[in-house]
Amino acid sequence: MKKPAILATLMLLAPPMMAADEPCNPDTGGTFHSCITFMLERIGQLEKENRAQQAEIQALKRWALTDGLVAYYPFNGDANDASGNGHHGTVKGATLTADRFGNPESAYQFDGNDSHIQSTISINLAQGITYSVWVFVQKRENKHANLISISHRSFSFFQTDGEFELCLGGCLGHHSVDNVQDNQWQHFVVTIDNKIVKIFVNSEMVKELEVSSSLQDIKGGSLYFGGEKGKDYNLTGIMDELRIYNRALTPKEIQSLYKQP
């Protein structure tokens, strides 16, 4: 093949933004060497632009904390999963109400009777998990008032007798924190990483402990918020901004969640 033909072929492959007076244009006397040089430089430029775009995308993901996000329920008018993973919730008795900023129909009210939200989820707790939620407790219960449960007490976090308790692996042991405040919004986060459990309240770690290997068998299943079907585990209060991750968030990330508007 003659060089002019090669140049013409490269021109066809060149980006559409190439101007007529570029050194790779055979119609303006461009040489084979100058054409190859131009194409390599352009490829390098595009790679740099792509890296910059990818870096920006990753930065945005870090800010939005989407890495490892399995389910996200902002409760903006419904119980749909905004993570894109399709774990949409079915609402039973819970009603939309104002969130902590006063935005109408942006959180769910649970009446303490039979109201709950149900979904399903696939997650391996042994590989790490984070559960994050904003809660407004309106009544302290002397029974289990469920905030979340996965596969019926394989993983559950509930309020009882003025405490929040974490129940793992069939509730072989309860792990409680006494930081419940009535009639005010609080941010609760539970992380599990390599058998180490941490509980955070308003971005401050209030408990750390090690759990048994029974988490190896927890793969997900039925997911409930605010109560549980057929069980007397009902919350009297409001929940908002519920997130579930398949990894343990760092303290810095948890602080970012707490400060997010």
XYZ file of C-alpha atoms in Angstrom, residues 14-19:
6
model
C -9.044 10.091 13.002
C -11.392 11.890 15.410
C -14.022 14.041 13.694
C -12.715 17.227 15.348
C -9.496 17.110 13.263
C -9.079 20.357 11.299
